[in-house]
Coordinates of C-alpha atoms and ligand atoms in Angstrom, one line a residue:
X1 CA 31.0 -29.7 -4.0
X2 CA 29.2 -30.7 -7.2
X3 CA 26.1 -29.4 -8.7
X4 CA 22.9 -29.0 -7.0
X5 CA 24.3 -30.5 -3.1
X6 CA 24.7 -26.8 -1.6
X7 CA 22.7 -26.5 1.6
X8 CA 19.3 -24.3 0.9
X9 CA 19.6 -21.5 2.7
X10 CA 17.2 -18.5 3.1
X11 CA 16.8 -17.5 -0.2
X12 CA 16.0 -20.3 -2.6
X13 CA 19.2 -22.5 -4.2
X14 CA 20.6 -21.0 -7.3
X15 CA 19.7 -23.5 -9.7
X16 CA 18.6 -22.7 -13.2
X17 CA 15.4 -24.7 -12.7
X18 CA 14.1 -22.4 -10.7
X19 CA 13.1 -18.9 -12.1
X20 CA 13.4 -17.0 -9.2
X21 CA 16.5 -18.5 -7.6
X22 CA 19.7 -16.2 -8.4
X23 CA 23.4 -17.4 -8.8
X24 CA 25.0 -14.5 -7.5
X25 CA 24.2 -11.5 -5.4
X26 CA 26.0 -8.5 -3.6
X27 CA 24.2 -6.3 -1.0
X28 CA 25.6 -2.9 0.3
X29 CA 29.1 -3.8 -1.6
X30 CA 31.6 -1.7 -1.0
X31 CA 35.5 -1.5 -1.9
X32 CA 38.2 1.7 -1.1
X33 CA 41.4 2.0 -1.9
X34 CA 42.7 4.4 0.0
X35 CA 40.7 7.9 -1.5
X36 CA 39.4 5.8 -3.9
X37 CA 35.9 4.6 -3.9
X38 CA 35.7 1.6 -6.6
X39 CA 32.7 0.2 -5.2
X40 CA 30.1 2.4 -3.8
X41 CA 27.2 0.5 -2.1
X42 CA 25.8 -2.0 -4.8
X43 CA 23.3 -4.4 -5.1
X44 CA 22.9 -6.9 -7.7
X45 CA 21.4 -10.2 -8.5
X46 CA 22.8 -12.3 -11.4
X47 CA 19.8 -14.4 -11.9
X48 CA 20.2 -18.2 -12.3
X49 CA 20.7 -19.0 -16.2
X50 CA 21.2 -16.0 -17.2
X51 CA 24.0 -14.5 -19.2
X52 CA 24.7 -10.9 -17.5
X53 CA 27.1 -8.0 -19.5
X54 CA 28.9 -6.2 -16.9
X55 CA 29.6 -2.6 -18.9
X56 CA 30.7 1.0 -17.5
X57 CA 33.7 2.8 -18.9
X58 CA 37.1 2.2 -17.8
X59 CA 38.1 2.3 -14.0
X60 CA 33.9 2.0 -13.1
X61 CA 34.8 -0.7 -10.5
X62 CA 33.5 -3.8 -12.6
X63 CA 37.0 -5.9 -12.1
X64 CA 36.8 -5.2 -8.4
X65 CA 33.7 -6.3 -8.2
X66 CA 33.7 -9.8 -9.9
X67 CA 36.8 -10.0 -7.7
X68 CA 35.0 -9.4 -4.6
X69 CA 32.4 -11.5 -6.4
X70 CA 35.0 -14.8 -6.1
X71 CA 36.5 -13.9 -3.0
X72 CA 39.9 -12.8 -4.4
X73 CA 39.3 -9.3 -2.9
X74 CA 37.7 -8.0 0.8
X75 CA 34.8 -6.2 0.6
X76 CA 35.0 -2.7 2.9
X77 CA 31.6 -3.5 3.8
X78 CA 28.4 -5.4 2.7
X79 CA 27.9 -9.0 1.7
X80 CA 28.3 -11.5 -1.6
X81 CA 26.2 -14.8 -2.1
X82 CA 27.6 -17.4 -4.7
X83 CA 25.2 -20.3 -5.9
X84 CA 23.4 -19.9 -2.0
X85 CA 26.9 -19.5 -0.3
X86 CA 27.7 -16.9 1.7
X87 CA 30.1 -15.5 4.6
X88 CA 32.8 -18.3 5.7
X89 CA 31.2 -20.8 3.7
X90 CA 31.8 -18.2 0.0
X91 CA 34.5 -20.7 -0.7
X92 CA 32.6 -23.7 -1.2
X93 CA 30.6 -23.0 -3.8
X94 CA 34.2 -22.3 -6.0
X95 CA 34.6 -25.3 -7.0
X96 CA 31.5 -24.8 -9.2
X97 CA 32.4 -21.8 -10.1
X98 CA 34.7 -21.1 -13.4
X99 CA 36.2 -17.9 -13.8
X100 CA 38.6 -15.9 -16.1
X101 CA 40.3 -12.6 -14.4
X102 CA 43.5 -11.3 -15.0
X103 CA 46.3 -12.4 -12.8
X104 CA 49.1 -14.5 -13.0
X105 CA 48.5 -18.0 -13.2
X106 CA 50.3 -20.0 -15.6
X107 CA 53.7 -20.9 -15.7
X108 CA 55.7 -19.3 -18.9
X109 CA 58.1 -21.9 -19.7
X110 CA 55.3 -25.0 -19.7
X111 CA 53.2 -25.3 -22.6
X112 CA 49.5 -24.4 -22.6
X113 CA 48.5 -27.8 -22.3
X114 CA 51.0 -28.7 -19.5
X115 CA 49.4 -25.6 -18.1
X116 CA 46.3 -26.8 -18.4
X117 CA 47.2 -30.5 -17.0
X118 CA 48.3 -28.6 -14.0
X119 CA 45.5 -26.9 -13.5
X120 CA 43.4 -30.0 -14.0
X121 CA 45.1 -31.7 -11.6
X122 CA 44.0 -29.7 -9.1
X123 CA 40.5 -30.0 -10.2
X124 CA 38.9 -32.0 -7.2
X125 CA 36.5 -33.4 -9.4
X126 CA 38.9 -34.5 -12.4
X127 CA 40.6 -37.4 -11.0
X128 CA 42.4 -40.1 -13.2
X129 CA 43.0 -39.4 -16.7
X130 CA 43.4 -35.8 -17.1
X131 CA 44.3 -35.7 -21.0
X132 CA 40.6 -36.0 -21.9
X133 CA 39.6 -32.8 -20.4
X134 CA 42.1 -31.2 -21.5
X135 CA 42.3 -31.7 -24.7
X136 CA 38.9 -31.3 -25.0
X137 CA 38.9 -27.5 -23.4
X138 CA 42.0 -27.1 -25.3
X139 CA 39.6 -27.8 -28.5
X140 CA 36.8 -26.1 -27.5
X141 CA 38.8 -22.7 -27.4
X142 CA 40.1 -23.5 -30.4
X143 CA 43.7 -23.5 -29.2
X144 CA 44.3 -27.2 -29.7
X145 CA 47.1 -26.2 -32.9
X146 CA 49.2 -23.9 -30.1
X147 CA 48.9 -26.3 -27.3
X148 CA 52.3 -27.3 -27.2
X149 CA 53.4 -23.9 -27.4
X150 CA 55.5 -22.4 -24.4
X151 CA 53.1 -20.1 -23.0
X152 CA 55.5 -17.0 -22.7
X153 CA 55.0 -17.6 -26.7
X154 CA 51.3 -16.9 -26.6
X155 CA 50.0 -14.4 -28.0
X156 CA 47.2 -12.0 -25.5
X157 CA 44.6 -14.0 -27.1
X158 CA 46.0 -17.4 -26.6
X159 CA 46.4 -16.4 -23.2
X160 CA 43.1 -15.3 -23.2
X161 CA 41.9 -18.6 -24.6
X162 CA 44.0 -20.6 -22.5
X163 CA 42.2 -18.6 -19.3
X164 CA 38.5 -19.5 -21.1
X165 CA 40.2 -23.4 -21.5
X166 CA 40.9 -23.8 -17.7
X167 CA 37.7 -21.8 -16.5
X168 CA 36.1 -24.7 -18.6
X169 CA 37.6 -27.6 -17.8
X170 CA 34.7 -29.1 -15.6
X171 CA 31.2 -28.1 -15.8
X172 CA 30.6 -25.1 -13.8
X173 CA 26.9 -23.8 -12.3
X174 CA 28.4 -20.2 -12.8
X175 CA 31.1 -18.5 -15.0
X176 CA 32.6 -15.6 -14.2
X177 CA 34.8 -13.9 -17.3
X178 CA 36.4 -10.6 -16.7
X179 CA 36.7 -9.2 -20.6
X180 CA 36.9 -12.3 -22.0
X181 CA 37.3 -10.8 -25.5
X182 CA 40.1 -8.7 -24.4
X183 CA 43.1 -9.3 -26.9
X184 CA 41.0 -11.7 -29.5
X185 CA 41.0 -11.2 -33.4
X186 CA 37.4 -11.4 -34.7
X187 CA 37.3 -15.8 -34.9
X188 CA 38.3 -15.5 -31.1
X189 CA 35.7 -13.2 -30.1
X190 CA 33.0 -15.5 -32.3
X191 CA 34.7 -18.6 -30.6
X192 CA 33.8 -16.9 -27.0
X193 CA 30.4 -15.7 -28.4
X194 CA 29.7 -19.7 -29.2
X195 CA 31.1 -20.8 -25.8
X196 CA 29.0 -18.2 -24.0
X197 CA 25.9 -19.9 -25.9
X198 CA 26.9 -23.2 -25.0
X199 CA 27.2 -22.7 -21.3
X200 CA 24.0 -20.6 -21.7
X201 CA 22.2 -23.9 -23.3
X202 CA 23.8 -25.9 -20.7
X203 CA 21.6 -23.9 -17.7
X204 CA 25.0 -22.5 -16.5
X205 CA 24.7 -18.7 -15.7
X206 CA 27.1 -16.1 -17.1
X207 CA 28.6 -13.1 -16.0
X208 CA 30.7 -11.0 -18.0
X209 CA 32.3 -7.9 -18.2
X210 CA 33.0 -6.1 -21.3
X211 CA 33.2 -2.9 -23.5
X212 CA 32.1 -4.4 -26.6
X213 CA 28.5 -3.3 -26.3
X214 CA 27.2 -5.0 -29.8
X215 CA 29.0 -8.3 -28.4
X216 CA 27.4 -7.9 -24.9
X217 CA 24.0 -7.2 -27.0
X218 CA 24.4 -10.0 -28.8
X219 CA 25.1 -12.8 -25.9
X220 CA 23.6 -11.3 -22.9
X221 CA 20.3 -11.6 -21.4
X222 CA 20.9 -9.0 -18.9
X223 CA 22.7 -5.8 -18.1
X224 CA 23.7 -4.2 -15.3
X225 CA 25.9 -0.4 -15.5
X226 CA 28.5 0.8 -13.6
X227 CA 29.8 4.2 -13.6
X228 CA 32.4 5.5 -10.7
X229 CA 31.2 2.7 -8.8
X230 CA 27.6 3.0 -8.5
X231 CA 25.2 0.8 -10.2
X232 CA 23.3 2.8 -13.1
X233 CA 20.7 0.1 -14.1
X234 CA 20.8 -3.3 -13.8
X235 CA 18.3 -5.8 -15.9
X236 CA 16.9 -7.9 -18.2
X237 CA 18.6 -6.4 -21.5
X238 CA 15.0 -6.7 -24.1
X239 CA 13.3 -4.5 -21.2
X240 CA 15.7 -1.8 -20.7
X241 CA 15.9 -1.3 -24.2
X242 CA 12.0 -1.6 -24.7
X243 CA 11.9 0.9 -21.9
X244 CA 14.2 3.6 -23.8
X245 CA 12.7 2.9 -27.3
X246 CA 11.1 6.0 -28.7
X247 CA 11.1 8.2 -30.9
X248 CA 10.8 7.6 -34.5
X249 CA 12.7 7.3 -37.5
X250 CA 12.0 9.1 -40.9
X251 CA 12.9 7.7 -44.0
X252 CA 13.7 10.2 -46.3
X253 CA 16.5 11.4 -49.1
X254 CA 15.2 15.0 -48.2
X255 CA 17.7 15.1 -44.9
X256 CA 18.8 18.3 -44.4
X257 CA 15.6 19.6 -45.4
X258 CA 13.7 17.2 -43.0
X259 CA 16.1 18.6 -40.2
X260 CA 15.6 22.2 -41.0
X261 CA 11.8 21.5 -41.0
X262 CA 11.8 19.6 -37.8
X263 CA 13.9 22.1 -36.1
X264 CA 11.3 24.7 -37.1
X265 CA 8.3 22.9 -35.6
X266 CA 10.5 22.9 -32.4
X267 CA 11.1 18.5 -32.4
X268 CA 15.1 18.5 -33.4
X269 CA 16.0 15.9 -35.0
X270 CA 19.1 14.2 -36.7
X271 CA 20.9 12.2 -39.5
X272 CA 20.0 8.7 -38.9
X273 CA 19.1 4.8 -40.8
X274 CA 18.1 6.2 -44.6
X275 CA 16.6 9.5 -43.0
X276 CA 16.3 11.3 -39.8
X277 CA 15.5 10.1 -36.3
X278 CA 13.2 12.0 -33.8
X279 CA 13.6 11.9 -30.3
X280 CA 10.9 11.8 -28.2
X281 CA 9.4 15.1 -27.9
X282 CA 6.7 17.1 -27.7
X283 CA 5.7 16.4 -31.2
X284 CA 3.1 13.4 -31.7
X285 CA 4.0 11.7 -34.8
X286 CA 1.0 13.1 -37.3
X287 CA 2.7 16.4 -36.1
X288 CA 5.9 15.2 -37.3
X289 CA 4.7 13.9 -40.7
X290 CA 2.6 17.1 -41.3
X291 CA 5.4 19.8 -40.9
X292 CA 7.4 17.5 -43.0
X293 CA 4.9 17.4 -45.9
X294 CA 3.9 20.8 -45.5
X295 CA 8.2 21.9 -46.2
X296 CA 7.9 19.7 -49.3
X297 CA 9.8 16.8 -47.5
X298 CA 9.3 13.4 -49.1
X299 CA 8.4 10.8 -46.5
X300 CA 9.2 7.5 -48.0
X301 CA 8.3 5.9 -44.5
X302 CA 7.7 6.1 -40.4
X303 CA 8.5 3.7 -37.8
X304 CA 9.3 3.5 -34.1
X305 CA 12.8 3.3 -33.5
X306 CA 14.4 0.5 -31.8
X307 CA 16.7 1.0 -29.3
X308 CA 20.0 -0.5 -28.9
X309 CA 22.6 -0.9 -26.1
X310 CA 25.0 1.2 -27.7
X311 CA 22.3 4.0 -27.1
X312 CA 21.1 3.3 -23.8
X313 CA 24.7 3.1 -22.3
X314 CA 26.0 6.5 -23.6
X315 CA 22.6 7.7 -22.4
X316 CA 23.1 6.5 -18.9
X317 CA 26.6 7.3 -18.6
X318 CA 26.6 10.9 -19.7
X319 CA 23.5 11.8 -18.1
X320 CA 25.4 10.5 -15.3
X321 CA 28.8 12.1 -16.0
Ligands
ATP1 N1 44.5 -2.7 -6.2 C1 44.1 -1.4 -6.3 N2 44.7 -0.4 -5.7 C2 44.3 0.9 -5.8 N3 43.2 1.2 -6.6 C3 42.6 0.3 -7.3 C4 43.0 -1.1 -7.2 N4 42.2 -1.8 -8.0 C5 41.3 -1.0 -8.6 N5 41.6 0.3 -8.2 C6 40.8 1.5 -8.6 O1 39.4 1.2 -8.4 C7 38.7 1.8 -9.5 C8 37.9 0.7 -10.2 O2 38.9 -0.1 -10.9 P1 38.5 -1.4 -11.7 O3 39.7 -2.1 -12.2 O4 37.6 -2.3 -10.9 O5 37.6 -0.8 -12.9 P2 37.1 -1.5 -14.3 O6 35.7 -1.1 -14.5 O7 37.4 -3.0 -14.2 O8 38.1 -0.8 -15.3 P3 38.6 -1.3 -16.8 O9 37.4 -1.2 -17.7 O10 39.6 -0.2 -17.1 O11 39.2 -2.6 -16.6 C9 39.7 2.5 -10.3 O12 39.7 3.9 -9.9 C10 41.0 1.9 -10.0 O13 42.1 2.7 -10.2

């Protein structure tokens, strides 16, 4: 199925032209194994041309859910929608789809770009000469100096570009990478950073998972949390973190002193950026200033402090914890 021919269904088609439309969404998901709840009644929408960071600590049920999100896993209950596809007709809208999990896949005595052929060649929309493709994917993951390399020789990253090569190899509507900078050495994880900004540019839509929350910070335009399961927050990154900035941060050399003072006016405060930064409390900031000032603190300068990911997610998950 190439680009833009899926059938419109109910909601609008998932194309990137359209603001509204999404690429992917889950309703009422729902996954157990065994006593094990991995997936505890979720809805989300990946909007169309957006890159989405798929965080929550370790065993929070985001693998199983890109998995259910491809079909490579049964839900226990509720439904998934790829690119307007849904129910028995999910696997149609794969073939537009490019994805990176873990699994096996490629075969350890052939090469990575006799890998890669392979894998092309079973591309229904690559058809004649397949080196082109290749060894263009093979260049864009900058792998092309280890492509004729056994692959049982690769290194995790390698792997891990080779995975990003053959998720690539045709243009894809969606892309789907399960900790794509899992295993990479800093010029791997800027390589993924670029590719992730290509495919953004290109209208494609990204979802990712990852625990690198500066990385996710930096490429995403969207969020959503997972913790045991159940989704925390989901959202357009810039407003969750407009919507937990506050506070403010006091430039000072007078730190402990600016602590001491702080905690005395009853607005605690700690060691932060040059100075101290203040919660949000029940101190306005002219309060703030004034019991500084008035225990001899020098108060070089006052701002509003900016939130960051790193913040909001240990926020949501401990409070959640
Ligand atoms: N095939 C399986 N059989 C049994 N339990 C499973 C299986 N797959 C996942 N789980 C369990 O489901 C929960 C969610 O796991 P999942 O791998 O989806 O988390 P994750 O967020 O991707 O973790 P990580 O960040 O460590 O990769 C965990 O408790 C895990 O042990």
């Amino acid at each position: 199925m190439t680009a833009g021919t899926s059938a419109p269904t109910d909601q609008q088609p998932a194309t990137a032209s359209s603001p509204d439309a999404v690429a992917a969404r889950v309703r009422g998901l729902r996954k157990t194994f065994g006593d094990t709840v991995a997936i505890d009644d979720v809805d989300l929408d990946v909007p169309a041309g957006a890159v989405l960071g798929m965080l929550g600590p370790n065993g929070s049920g985001k693998t199983t859910l890109i998995r259910m999100l491809l079909g490579l896993t049964r839900p226990t209950a509720g439904t998934v929608e790829l690119l307007g596809r849904s129910g028995n007709d999910l696997a149609s809208a794969l073939p537009d789809v490019g994805a990176l999990v873990e699994g096996p896949g490629f075969h350890p005595f052939l090469s990575g770009r006799d890998n890669l052929l392979r894998s092309a060649a079973a591309e229904p929309r690559l058809g004649g000469d397949l080196r082109g493709p290749v060894d263009a994917a093979l260049e864009r993951v900058g792998l092309a100096d280890a492509a004729r390399k056994r692959y049982r020789a690769y290194s995790l990253g390698m792997k891990q570009r080779l995975g990003l090569a053959a998720a690539l190899l045709v243009p894809r509507r969606l892309v789907v990478l399960d900790e794509p900078t899992n295993g990479l050495d800093p010029a791997g994880t800027r390589d993924v950073r670029r590719v992730v900004a290509e495919l953004r540019a290109s209208g494609a839509t990204v979802l990712l998972s990852s625990h690198l929350l500066a990385e996710v910070e930096a490429v995403c335009s969207h969020v959503a949390v997972l913790q045991t399961g159940t989704l925390l927050v989901a959202g357009e990154l810039q407003t969750l973190l407009d919507a937990d900035t506050g506070g403010l941060v006091v430039s000072t050399p007078d730190v402990d002193d600016a602590i001491l003072a702080l905690r005395e006016a009853g607005a605690p405060s700690y060691r932060a950026e040059g100075g101290v930064a203040v919660p949000p409390g029940p101190l306005e900031a002219p309060e703030i200033v004034a019991a500084l000032v008035a225990a001899g603190v020098a108060v070089w300068e006052v701002h509003r402090r900016r939130a960051h990911l790193e913040e909001l997610f240990a926020r949501l998950t401990e409070e959640d914890a």
